[in-house]
Tab-separated table of C-alpha atoms in Angstrom:
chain	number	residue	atom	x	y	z
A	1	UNK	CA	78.825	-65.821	-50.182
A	2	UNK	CA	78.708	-62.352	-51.324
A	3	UNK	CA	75.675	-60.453	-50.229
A	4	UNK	CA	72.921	-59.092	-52.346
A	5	UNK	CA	73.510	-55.337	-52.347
A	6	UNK	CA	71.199	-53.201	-49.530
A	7	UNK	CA	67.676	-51.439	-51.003
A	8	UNK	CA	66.507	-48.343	-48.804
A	9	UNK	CA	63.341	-48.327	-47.676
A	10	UNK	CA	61.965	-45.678	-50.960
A	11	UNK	CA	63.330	-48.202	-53.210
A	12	UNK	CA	61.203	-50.801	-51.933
A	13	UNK	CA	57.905	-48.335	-51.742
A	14	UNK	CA	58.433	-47.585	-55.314
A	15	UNK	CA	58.649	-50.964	-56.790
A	16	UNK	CA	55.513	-52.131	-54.918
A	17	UNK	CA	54.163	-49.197	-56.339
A	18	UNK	CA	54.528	-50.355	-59.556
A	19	UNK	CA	53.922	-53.915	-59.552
A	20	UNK	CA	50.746	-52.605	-57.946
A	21	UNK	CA	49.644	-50.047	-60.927
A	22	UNK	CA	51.314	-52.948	-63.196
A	23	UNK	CA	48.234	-55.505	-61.653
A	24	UNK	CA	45.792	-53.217	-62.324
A	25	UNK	CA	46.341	-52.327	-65.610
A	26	UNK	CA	46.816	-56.459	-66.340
A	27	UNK	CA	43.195	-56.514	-64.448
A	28	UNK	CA	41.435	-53.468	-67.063
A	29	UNK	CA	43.514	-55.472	-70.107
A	30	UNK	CA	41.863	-58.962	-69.394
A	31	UNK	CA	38.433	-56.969	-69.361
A	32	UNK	CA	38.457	-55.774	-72.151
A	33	UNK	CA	39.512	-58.836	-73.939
A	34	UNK	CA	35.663	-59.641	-73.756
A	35	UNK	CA	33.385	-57.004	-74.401
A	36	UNK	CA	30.484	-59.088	-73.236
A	37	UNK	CA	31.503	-59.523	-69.706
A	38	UNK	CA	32.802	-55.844	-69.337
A	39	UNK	CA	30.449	-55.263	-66.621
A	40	UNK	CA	31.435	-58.028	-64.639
A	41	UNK	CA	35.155	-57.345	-64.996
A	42	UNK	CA	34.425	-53.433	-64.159
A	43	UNK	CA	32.449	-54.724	-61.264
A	44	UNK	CA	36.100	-57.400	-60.129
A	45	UNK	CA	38.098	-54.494	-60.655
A	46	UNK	CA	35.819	-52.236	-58.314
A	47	UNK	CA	36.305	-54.728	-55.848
A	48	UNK	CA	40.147	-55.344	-56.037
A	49	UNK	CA	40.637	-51.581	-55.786
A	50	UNK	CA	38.017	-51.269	-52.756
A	51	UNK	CA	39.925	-53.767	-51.318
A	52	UNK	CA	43.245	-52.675	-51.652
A	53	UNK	CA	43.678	-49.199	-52.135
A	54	UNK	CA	45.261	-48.557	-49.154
A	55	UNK	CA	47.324	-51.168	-49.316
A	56	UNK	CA	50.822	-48.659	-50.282
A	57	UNK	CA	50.025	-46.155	-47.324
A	58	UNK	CA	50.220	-49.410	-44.735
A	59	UNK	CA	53.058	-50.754	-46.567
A	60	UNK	CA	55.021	-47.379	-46.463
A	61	UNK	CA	54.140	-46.977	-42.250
A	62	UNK	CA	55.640	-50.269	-42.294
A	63	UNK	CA	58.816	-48.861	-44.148
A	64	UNK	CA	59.040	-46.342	-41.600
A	65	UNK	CA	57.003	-43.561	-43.612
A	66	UNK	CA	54.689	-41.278	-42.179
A	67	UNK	CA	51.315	-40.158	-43.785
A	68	UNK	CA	52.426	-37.096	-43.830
A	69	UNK	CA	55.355	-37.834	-46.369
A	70	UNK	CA	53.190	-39.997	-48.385
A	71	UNK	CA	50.738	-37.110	-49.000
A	72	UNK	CA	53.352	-34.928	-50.264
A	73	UNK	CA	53.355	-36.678	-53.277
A	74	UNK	CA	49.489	-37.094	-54.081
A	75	UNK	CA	48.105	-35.078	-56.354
A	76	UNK	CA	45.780	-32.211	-54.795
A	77	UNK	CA	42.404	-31.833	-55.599
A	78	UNK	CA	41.250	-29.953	-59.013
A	79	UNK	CA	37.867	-28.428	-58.228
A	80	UNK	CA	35.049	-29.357	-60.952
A	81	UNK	CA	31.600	-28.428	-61.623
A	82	UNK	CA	28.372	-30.327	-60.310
A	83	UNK	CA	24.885	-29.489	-60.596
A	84	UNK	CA	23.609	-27.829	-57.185
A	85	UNK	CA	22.912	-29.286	-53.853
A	86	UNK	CA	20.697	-26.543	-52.979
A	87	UNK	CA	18.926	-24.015	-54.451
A	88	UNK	CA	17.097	-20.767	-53.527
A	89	UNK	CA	13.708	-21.265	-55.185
A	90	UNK	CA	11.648	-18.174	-53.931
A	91	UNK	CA	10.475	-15.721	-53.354
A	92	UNK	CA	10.775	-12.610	-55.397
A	93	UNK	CA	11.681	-9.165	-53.038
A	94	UNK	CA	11.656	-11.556	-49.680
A	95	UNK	CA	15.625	-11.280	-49.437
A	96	UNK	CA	16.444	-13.572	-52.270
A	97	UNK	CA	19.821	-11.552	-53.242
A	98	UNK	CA	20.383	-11.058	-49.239
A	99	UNK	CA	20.728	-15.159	-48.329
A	100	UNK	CA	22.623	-15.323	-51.153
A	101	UNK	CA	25.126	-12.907	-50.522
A	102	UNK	CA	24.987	-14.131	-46.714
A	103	UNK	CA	25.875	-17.945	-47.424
A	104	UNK	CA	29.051	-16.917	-49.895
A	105	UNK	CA	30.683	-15.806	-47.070
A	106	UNK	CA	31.210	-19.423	-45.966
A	107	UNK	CA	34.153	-21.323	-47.330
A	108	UNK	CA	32.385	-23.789	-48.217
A	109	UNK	CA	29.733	-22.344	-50.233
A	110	UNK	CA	30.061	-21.666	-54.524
A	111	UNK	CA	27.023	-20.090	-56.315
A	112	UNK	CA	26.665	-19.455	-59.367
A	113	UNK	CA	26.953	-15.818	-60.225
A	114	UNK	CA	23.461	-14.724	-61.575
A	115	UNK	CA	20.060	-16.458	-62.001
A	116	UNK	CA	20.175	-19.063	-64.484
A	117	UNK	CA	16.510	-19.753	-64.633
A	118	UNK	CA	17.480	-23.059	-65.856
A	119	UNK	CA	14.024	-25.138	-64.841
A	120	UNK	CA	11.804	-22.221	-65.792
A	121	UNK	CA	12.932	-20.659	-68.921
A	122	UNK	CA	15.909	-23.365	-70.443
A	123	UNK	CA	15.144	-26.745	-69.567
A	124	UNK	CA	15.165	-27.463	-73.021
A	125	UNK	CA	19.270	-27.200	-72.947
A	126	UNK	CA	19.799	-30.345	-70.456
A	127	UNK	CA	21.209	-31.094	-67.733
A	128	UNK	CA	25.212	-30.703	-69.112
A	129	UNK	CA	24.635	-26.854	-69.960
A	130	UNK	CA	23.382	-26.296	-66.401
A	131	UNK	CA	26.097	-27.432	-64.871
A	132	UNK	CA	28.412	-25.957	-66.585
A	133	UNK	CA	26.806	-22.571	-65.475
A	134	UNK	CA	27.621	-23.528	-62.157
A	135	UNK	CA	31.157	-23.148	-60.174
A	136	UNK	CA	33.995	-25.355	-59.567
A	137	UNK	CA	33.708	-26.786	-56.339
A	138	UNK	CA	36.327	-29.208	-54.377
A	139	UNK	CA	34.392	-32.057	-52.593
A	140	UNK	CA	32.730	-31.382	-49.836
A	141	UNK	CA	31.913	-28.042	-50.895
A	142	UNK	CA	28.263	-27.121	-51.702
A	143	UNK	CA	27.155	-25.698	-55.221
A	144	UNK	CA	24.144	-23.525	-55.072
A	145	UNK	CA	22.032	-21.366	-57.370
A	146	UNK	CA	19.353	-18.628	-57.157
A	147	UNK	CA	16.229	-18.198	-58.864
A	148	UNK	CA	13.251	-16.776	-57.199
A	149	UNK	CA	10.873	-17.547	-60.117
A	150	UNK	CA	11.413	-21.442	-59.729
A	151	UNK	CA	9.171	-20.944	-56.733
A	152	UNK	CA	5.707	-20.055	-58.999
A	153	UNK	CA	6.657	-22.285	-62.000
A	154	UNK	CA	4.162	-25.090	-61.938
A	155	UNK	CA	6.589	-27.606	-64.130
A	156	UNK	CA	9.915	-26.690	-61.723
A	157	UNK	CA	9.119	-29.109	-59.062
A	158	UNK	CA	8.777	-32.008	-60.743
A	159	UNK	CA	11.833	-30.797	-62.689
A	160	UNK	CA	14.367	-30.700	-59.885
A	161	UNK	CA	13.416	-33.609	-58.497
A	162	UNK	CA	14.530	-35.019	-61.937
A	163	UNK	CA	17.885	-33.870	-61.256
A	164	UNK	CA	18.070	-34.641	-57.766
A	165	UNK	CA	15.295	-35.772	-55.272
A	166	UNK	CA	17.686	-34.937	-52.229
A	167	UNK	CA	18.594	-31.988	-53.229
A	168	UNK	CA	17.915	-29.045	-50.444
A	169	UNK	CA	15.034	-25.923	-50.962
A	170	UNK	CA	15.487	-22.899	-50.022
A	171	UNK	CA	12.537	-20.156	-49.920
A	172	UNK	CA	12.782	-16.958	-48.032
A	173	UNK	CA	9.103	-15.626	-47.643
A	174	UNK	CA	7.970	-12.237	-45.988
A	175	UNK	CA	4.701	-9.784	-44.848
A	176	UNK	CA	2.988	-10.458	-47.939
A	177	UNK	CA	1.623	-6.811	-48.307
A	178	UNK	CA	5.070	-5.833	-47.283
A	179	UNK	CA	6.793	-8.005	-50.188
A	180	UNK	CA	3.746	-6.554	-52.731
A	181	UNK	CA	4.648	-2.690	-52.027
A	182	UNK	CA	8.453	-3.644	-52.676
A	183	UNK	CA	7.903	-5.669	-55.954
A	184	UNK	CA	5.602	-2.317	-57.089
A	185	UNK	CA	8.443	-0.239	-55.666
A	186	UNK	CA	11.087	-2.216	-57.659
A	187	UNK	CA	8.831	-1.708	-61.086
A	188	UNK	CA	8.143	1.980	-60.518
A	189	UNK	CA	11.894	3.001	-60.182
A	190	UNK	CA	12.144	1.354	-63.697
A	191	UNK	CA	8.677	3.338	-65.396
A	192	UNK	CA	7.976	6.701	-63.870
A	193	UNK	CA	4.866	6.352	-65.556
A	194	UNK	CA	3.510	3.283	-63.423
A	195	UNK	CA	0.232	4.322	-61.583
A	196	UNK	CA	-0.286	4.348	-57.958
A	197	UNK	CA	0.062	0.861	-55.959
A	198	UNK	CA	-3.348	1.943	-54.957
A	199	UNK	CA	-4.655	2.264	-58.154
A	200	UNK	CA	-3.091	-1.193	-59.156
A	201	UNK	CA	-4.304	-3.448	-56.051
A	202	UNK	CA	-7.516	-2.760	-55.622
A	203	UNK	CA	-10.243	-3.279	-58.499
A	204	UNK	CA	-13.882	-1.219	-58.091
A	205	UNK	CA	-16.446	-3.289	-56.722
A	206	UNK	CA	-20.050	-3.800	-57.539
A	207	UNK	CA	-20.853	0.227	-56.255
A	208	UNK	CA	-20.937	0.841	-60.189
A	209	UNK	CA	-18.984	2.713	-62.484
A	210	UNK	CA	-16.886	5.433	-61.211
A	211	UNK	CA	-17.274	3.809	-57.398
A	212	UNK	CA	-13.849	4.055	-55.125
A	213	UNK	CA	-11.602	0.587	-55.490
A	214	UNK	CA	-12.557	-1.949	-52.522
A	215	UNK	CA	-11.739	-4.962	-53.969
A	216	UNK	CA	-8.560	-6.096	-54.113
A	217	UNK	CA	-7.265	-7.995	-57.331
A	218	UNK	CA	-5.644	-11.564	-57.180
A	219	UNK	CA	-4.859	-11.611	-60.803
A	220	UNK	CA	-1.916	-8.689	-60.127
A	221	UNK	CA	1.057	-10.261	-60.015
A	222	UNK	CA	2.694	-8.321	-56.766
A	223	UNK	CA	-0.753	-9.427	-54.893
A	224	UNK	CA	-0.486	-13.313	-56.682
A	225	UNK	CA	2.861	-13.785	-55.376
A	226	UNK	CA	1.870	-13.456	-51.967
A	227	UNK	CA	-0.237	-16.239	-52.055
A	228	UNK	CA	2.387	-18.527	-50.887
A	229	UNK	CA	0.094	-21.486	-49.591
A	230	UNK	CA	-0.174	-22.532	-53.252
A	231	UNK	CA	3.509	-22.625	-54.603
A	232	UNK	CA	4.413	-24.728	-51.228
A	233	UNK	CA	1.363	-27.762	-51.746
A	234	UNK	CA	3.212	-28.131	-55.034
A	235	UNK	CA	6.625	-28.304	-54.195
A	236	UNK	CA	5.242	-30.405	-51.066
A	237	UNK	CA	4.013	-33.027	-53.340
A	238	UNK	CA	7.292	-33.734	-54.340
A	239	UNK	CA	9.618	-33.142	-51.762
A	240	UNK	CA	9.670	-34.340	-47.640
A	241	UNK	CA	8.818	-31.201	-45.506
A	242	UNK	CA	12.678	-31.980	-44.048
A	243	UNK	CA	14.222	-30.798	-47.857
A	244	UNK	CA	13.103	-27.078	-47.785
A	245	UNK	CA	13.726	-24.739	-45.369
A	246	UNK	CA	11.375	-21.465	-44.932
A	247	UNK	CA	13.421	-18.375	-43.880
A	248	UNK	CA	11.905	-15.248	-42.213
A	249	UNK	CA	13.198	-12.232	-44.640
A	250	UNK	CA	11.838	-9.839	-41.428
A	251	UNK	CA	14.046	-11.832	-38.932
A	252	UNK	CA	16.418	-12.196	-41.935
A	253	UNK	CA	16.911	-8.294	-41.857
A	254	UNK	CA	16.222	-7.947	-37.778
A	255	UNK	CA	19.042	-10.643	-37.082
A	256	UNK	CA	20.584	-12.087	-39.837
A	257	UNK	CA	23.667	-14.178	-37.941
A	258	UNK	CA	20.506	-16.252	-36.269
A	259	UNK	CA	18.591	-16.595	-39.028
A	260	UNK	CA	21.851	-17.709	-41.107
A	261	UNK	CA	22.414	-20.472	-38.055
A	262	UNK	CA	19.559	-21.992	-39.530
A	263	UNK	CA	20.195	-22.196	-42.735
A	264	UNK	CA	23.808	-23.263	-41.652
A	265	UNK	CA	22.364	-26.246	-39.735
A	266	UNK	CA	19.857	-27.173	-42.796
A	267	UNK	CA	22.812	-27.351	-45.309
A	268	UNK	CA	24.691	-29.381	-42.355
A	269	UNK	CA	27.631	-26.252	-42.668
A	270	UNK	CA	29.726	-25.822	-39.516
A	271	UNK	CA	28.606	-22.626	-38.453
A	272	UNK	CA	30.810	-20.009	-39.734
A	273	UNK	CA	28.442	-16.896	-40.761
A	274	UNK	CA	28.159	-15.088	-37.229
A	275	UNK	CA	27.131	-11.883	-35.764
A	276	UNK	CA	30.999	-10.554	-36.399
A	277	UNK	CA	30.435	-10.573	-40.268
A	278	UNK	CA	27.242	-8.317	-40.001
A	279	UNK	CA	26.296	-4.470	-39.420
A	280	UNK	CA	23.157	-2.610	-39.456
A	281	UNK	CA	22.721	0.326	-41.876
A	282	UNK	CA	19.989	3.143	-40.363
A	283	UNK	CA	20.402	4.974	-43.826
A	284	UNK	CA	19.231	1.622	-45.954
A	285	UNK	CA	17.202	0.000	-42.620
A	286	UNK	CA	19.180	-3.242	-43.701
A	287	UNK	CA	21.950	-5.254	-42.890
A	288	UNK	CA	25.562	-4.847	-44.573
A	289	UNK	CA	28.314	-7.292	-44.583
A	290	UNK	CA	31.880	-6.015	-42.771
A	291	UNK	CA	33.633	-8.721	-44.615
A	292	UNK	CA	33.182	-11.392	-47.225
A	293	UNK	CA	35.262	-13.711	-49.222
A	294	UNK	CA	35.838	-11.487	-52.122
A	295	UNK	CA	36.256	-7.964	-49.949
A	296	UNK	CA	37.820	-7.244	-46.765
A	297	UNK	CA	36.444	-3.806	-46.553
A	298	UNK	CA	32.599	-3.262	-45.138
A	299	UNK	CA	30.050	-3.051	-47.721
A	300	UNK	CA	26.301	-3.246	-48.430
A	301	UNK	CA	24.226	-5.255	-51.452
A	302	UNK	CA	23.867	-2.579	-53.598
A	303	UNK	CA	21.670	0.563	-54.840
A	304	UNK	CA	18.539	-1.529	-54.975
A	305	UNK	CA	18.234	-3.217	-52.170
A	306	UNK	CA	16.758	-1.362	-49.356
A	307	UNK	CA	14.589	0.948	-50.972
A	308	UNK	CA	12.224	3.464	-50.071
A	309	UNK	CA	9.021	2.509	-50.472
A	310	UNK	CA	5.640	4.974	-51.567
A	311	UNK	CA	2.633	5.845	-48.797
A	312	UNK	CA	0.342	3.975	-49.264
A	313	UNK	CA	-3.227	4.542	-48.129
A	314	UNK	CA	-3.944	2.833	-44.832
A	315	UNK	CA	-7.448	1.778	-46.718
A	316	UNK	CA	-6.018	0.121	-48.954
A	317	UNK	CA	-3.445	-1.310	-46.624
A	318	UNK	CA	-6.077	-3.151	-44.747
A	319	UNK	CA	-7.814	-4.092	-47.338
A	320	UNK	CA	-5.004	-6.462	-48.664
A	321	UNK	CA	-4.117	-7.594	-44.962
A	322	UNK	CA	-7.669	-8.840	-44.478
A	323	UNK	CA	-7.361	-10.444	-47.864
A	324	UNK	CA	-4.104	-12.339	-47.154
A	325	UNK	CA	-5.578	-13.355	-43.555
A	326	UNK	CA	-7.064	-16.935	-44.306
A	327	UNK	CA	-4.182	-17.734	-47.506
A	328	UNK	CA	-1.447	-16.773	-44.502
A	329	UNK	CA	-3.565	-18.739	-41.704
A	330	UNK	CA	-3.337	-21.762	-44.301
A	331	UNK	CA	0.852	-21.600	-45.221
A	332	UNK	CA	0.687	-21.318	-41.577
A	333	UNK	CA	-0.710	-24.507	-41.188
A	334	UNK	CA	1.047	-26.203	-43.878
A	335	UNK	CA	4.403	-24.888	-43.087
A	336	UNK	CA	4.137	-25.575	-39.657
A	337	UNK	CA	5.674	-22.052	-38.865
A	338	UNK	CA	3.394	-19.027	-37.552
A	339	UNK	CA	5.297	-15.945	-39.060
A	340	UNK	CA	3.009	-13.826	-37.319
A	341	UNK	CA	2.028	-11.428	-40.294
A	342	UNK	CA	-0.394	-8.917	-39.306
């Protein structure tokens, strides 16, 4: 009897590839014969695939393939955008820019390239015009975005949790006084004209007209922002104390590769940011990055970080530290963290 003529061992892998892909498609065909049971079919198909999809990889170890050669001819990833994982919510001049800047120089980190103020200022646009401000990511890679002001908008919390109630919070929070003389610092380089911080702060008290400030005024923005007890009850109310982190911008600046081990951990990164990728400028009193992703060379954050800051008179300067004393003691409390501002 004459034989039936040999079939190698590809042969074989490719037809039972294609009877396969030929059962599915006779599986998706039947379903949508009846529009009325569509679910139920998507739900039969779900499960065939589930329970089958590596099905061809056994077969082809059986064949003598190894997964190796089978991979070669799978189809690589194409990267896509998602809305974030994490963001960094707050807080304005408390090194913002600086964990930014520090987490891109993991692999596996994509932000998106400016602020987008998306749940402050253009909610209104949805959800599908936020993401596609964001960058593509492959799986397993985490999208982020900055935007310091989401930390003081009343409506933001509630917001995010909208889009995601596991996403991960990130707030970077410093000296309050400290983080008031650098936000006036940052609006005098841009009017000349500004008056003194001094003049700004602190409000006359009741020693009549013409008496010497003493009082120190809550309702200026530098001096509101500081009040970070308030921001965190609200953000608190929506999300577990385990989804945001609160990072030191002083130890942030004193020793950024520990503070970044942190924030490694909390995003559940292998830890890849270390003290090799870090120097300290005297000139700047901050620290500069000897390599990142997009540069090989050493390089700091730019002209405006790291800025001089005014004198200020020591009056004054205690003055707002005894102010801040009981709204620190109380983020203290709630964050379970003692900073130790003075």
């Amino acid at each position: 009897m004459k034989c039936f003529p040999a079939i190698s061992k590809r042969t074989m892998f490719i037809y039972f590839t294609l009877l396969f892909l030929l059962y599915l498609f006779y599986a998706l065909n039947t379903c949508l014969v009846d529009e009325k049971k569509l679910t139920q079919k998507y739900l039969f198909i779900k499960r065939h695939i589930s329970n089958y999809k590596n099905v061809p990889v056994r077969f082809a170890s059986l064949l003598g393939f190894h997964f190796g050669e089978v991979n070669k001819y799978r189809i690589s990833p194409v990267p896509i955008k998602r809305l974030p994982d994490a963001l960094i919510i707050g807080v304005k001049k408390c090194g913002t820019r600086a964990l930014l800047e520090f987490l891109r120089l993991h692999p596996d980190v994509r932000a998106a390239g400016s602020e987008v103020h998306f749940f402050d200022k253009y909610y209104h646009k949805g959800f599908e015009w936020y993401r596609n401000k964001m960058p593509p990511t492959l799986e397993g890679q985490i999208t982020m975005e900055k935007t310091p002001s989401y930390w003081v908008t009343r409506s933001a919390p509630r917001r995010v949790y909208a889009m995601n109630p596991s996403v991960k919070l990130l707030a970077v929070v410093r000296d309050p006084v400290t983080r008031a003389i650098s936000d006036y610092t940052q609006s005098a380089s841009k009017r000349p004209t500004l008056p003194r911080f001094e003049d700004l702060a602190l409000v006359n008290s009741t020693v009549g007209w013409g008496g010497i400030p003493s009082v120190v005024d809550a309702t200026w923005p530098p001096v509101r922002l500081g009040i970070y007890a308030r921001p965190l009850r609200r953000w608190l109310r929506r999300f577990p104390r385990t989804r945001l982190l609160l990072i030191s911008g002083e130890r942030l600046v004193a020793d950024p590769a520990a503070e970044m081990a942190r924030v490694q951990e909390f995003l559940g990164l292998k830890r890849v940011i270390t003290e090799k990728h870090f120097y300290f400028n005297s000139t700047k009193g901050f620290p500069c990055l000897l390599k990142s992703e997009s540069r090989s060379t050493p390089h700091c954050l730019g002209k405006t970080k790291g800025r001089n800051h005014p004198h200020i008179d020591p009056t004054a300067l205690e003055r707002l530290r005894d102010f801040y004393r009981p709204f620190n003691e109380r983020f203290y409390q709630m964050s379970g963290i003692n900073f130790g501002w003075p």
